[in-house]
CSV table of C-alpha atoms and ligand atoms in Angstrom, one decimal:
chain,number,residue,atom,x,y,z
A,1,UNK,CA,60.4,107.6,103.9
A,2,UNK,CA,62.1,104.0,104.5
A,3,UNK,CA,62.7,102.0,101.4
A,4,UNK,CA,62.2,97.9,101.3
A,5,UNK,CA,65.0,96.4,99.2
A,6,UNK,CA,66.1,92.6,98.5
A,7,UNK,CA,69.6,92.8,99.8
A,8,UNK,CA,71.0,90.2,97.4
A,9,UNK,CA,73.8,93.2,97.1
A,10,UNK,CA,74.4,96.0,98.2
A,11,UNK,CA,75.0,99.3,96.2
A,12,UNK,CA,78.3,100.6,95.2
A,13,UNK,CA,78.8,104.1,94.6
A,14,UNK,CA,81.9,106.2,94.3
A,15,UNK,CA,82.6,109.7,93.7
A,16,UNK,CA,85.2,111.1,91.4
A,17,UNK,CA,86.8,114.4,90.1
A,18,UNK,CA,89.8,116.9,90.6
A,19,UNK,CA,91.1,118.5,93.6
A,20,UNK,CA,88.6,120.3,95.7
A,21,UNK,CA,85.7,119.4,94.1
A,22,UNK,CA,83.4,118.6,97.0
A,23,UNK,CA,83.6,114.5,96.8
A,24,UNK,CA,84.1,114.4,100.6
A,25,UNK,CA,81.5,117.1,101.3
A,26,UNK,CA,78.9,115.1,99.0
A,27,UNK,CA,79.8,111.7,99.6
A,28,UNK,CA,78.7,112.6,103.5
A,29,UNK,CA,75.6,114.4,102.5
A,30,UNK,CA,74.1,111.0,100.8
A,31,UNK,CA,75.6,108.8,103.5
A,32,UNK,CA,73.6,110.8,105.3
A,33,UNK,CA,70.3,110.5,103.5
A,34,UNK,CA,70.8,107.3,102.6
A,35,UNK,CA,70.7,106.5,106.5
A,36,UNK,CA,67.6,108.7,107.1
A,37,UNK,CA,66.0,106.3,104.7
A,38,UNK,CA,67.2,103.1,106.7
A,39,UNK,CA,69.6,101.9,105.0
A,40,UNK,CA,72.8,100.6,106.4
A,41,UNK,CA,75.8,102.9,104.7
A,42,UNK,CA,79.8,102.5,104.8
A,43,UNK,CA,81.7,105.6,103.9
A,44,UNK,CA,85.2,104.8,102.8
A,45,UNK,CA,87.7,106.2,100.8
A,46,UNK,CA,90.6,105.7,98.5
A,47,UNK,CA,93.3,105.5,98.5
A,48,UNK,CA,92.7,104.3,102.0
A,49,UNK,CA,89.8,102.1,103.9
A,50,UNK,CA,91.5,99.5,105.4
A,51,UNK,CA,94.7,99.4,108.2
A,52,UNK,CA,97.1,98.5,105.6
A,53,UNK,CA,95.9,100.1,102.6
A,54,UNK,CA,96.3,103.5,104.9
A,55,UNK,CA,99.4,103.1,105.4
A,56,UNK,CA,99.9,102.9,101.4
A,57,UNK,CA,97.9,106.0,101.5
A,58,UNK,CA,100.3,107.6,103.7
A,59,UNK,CA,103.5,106.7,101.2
A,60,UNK,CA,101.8,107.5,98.6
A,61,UNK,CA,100.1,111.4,99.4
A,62,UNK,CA,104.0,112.0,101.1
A,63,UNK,CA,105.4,111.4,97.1
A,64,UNK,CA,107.5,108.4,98.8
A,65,UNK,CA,106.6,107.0,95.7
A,66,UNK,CA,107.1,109.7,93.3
A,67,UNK,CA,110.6,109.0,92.2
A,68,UNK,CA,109.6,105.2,91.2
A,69,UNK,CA,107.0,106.7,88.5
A,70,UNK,CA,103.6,106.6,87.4
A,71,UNK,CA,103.4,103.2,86.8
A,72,UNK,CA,105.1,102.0,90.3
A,73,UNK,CA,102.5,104.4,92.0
A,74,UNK,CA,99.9,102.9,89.6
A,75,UNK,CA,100.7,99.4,91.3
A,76,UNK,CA,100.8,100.5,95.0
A,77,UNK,CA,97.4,102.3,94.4
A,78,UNK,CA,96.3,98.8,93.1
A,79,UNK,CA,97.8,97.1,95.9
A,80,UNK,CA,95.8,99.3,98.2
A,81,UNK,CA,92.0,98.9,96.2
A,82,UNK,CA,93.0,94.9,96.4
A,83,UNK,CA,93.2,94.8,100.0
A,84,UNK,CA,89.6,97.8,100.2
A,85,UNK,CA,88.1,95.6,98.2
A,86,UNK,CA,88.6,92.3,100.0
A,87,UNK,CA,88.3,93.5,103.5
A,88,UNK,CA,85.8,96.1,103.3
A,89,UNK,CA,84.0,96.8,100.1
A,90,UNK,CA,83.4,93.3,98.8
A,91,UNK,CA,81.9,91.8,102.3
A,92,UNK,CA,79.8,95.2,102.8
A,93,UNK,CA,78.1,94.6,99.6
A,94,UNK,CA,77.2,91.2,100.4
A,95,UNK,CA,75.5,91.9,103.2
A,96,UNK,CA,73.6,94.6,101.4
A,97,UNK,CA,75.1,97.7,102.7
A,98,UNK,CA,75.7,100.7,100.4
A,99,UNK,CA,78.8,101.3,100.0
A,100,UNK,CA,80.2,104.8,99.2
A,101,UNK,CA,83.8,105.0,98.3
A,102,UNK,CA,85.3,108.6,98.1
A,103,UNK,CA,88.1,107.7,94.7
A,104,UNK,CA,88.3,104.2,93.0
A,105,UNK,CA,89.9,103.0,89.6
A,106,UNK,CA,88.4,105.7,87.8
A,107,UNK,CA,91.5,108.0,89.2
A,108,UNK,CA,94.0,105.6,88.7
A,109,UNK,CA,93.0,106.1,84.9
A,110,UNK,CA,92.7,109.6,85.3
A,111,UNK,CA,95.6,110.5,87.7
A,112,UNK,CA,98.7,107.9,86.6
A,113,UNK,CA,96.9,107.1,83.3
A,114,UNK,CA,96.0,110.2,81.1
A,115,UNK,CA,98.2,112.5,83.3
A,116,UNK,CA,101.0,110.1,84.1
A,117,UNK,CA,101.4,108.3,81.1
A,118,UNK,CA,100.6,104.7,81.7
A,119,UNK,CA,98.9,103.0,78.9
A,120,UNK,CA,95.2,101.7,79.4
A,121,UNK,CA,96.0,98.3,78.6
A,122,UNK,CA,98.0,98.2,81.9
A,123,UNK,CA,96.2,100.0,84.2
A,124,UNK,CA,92.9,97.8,82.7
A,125,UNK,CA,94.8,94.3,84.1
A,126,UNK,CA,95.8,96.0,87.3
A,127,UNK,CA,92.0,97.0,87.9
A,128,UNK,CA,91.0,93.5,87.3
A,129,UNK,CA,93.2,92.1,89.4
A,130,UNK,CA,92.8,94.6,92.4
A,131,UNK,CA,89.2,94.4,91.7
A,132,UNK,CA,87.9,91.8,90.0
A,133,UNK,CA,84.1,91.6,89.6
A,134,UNK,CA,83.4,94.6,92.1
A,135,UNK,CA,82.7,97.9,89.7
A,136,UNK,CA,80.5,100.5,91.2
A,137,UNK,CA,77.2,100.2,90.3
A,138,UNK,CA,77.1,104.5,89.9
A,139,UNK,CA,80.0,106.9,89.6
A,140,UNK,CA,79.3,110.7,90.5
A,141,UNK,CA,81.9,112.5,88.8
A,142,UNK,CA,82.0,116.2,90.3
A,143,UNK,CA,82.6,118.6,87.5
A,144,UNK,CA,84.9,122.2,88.4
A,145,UNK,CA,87.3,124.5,86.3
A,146,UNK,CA,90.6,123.0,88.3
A,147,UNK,CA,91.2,126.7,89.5
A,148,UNK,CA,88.1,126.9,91.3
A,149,UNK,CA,88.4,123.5,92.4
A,150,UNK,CA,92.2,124.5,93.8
A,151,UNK,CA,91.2,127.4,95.3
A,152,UNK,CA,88.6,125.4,97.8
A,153,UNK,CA,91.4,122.8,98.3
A,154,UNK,CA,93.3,125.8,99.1
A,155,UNK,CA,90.9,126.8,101.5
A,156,UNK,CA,90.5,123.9,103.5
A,157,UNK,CA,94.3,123.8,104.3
A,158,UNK,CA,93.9,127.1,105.8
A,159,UNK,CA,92.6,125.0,108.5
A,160,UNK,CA,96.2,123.3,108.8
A,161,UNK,CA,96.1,120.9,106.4
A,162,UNK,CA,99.2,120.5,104.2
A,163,UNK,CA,99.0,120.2,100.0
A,164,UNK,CA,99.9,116.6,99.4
A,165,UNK,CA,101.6,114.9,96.6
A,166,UNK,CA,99.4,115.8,93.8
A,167,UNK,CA,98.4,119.0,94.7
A,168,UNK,CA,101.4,120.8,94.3
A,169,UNK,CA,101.2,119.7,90.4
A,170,UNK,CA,100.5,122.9,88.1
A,171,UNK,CA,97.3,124.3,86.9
A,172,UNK,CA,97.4,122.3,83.3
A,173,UNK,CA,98.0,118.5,85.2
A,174,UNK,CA,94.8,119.5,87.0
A,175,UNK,CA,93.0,120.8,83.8
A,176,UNK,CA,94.1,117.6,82.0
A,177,UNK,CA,92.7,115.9,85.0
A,178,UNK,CA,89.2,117.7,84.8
A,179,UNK,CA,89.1,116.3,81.3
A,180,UNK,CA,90.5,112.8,81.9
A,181,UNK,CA,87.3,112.0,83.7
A,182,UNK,CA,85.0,113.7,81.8
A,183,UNK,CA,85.9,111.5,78.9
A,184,UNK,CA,85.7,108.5,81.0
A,185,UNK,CA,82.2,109.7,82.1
A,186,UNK,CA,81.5,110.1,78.5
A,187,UNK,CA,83.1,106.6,77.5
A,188,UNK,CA,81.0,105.2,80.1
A,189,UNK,CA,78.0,107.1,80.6
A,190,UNK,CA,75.8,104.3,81.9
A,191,UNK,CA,78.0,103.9,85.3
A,192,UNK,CA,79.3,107.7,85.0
A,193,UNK,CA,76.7,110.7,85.9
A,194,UNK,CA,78.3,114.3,86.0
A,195,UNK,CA,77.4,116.5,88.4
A,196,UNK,CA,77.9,120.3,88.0
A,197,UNK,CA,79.9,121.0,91.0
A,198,UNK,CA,80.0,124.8,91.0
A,199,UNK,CA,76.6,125.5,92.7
A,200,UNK,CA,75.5,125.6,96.2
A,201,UNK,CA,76.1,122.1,98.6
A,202,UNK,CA,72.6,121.7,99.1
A,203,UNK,CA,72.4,122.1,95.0
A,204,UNK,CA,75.3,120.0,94.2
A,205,UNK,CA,73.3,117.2,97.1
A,206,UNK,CA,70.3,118.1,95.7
A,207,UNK,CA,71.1,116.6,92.2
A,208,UNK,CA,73.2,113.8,93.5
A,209,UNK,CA,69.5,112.2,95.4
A,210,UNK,CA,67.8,112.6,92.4
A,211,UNK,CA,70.3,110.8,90.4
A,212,UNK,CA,70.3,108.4,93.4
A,213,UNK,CA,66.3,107.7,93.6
A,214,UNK,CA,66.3,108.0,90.0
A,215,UNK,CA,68.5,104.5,89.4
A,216,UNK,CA,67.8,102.4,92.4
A,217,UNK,CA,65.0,103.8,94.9
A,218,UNK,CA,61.9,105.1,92.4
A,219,UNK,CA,61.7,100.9,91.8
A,220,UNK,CA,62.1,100.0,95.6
A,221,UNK,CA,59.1,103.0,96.4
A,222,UNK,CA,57.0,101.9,94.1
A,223,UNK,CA,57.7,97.7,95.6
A,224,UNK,CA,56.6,98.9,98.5
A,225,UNK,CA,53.2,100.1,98.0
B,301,Z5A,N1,95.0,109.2,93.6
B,301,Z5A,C1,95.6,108.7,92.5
B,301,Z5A,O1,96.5,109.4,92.0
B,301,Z5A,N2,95.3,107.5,92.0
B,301,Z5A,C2,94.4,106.7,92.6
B,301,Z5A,O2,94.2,105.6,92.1
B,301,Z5A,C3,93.7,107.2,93.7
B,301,Z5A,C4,94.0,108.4,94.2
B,301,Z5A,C5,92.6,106.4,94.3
B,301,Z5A,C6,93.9,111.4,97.3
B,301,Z5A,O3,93.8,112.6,97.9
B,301,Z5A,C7,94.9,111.6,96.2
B,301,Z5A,O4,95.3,110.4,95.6
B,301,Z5A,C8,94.2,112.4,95.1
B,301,Z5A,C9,94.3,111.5,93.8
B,301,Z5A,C10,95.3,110.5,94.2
B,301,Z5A,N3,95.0,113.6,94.7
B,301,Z5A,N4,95.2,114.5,95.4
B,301,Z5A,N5,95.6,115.4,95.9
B,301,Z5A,P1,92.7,113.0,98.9
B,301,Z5A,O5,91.7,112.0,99.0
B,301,Z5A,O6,93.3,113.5,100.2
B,301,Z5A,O7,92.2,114.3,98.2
B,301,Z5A,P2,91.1,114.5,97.1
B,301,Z5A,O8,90.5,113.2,96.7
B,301,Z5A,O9,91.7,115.3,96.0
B,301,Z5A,O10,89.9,115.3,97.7
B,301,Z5A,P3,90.0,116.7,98.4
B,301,Z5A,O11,91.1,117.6,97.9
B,301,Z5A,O12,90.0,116.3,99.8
B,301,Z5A,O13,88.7,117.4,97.9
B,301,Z5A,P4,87.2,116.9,97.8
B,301,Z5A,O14,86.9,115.8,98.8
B,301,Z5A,O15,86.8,116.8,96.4
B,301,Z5A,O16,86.5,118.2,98.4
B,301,Z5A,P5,85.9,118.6,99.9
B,301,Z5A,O17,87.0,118.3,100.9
B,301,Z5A,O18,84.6,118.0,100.1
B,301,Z5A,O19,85.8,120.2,99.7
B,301,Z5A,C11,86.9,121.0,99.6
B,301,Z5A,C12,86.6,122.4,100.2
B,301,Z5A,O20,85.6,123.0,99.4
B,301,Z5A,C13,86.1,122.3,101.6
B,301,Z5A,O21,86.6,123.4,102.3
B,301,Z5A,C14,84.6,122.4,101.4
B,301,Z5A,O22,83.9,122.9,102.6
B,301,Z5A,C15,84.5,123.3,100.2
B,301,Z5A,N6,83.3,123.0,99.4
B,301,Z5A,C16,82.8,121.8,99.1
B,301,Z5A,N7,81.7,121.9,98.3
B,301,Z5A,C17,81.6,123.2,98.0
B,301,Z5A,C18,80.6,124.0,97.3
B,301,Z5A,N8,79.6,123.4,96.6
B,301,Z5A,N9,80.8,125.3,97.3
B,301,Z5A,C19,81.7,125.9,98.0
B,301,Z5A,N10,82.7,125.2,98.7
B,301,Z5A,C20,82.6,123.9,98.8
């Protein structure tokens, strides 16, 4: 089925959630079915996206900025969504693409604020100013014991990838984690949705769609007959 939508704006969505999760898996199965139904997608990621803000991505998952602290990294991952957003996220919405962003602000609360310490009042002015207006429009958050979610993490790098900065943190950061962004799913349950990530892909997909149709496509189907 195609959908006919205004595109005044595009859609943002981004996906969210510990170590191993599945974001990257998911995020390409609704790119994917977004496309099937005619709409133009951009898959992205944080942090990341853009030429420069890769190369913060690179400092950043070495620990080159590990010994500066939690806030210092805080900034740099700000610096990076500042230049995403300008270059690629905020023009993409305006034409009326959706946009699905693999990590936004939602881990810089969860990652350097309840696990690293820096206070929300911070981290709130350095997502306005990397951001401004642009807030997804629907977070997925991707819900695993950390241990599970490790152990597929794990997995994948038996393919040759190496554990970056944060994944050699201990099993409690990444429980802490896990609950970090439940509560912020629960302190903002109208943007946040989570997602029981321990079933099958196609289940885990499965439930993302319906949440998907559910907010923005049932309306658009029902415009179009
Ligand atoms: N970070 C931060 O600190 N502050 C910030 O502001 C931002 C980020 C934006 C980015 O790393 C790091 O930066 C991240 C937070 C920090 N910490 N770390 N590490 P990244 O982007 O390279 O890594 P990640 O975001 O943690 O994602 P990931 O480890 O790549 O996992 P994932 O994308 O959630 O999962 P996946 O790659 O889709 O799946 C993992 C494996 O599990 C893979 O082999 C799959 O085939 C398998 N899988 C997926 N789904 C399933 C199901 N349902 N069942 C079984 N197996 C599955």
């Amino acid at each position: 089925m195609t959908f006919q939508m205004t595109p005044e704006r595009g859609r943002f969505v981004t996906f969210e959630g510990g170590e191993g999760v599945g974001k990257s898996t998911q995020l390409a199965r609704l790119a994917d079915h977004l496309r099937e139904c005619g709409f133009e997608v951009v898959t992205t990621r944080e942090p990341g996206g853009t030429e420069k803000a890769e190369k913060l991505r690179d400092f950043l998952l070495s620990g080159g900025a590990a010994p500066l602290g939690p806030l210092a990294e805080a900034a740099l991952f700000s610096a990076a969504r500042a230049d995403h957003v300008q270059a690629l996220i905020g023009p993409a919405l305006k034409r009326g693409a959706w946009v699905l962003c693999d990590r936004f602000a939602d881990s810089t609360r969860a990652y350097q604020g309840a696990c690293g310490g820096v206070d929300a009042r911070t981290l709130a002015l350095l997502e306005r100013a990397a951001a401004g207006e642009t807030r997804p429009d629907l977070t997925i958050v991707l819900d695993l014991p950390a241990r599970d979610g490790l152990a597929r993490a794990a997995t994948r790098r038996d393919g040759g990838e190496t554990a970056d900065r944060f994944e050699n943190e201990g099993l409690s950061f990444h429980e802490r984690l896990r609950q970090a962004f439940l509560d912020i799913a629960e302190s903002e349950a109208d943007r946040c949705c989570v997602i029981d990530a321990a079933r099958s892909v196609d289940d885990v997909a499965g439930a993302i769609r319906a949440v998907v149709h559910d907010r923005f496509l049932a309306h658009a189907a029902q415009a179009a007959q």
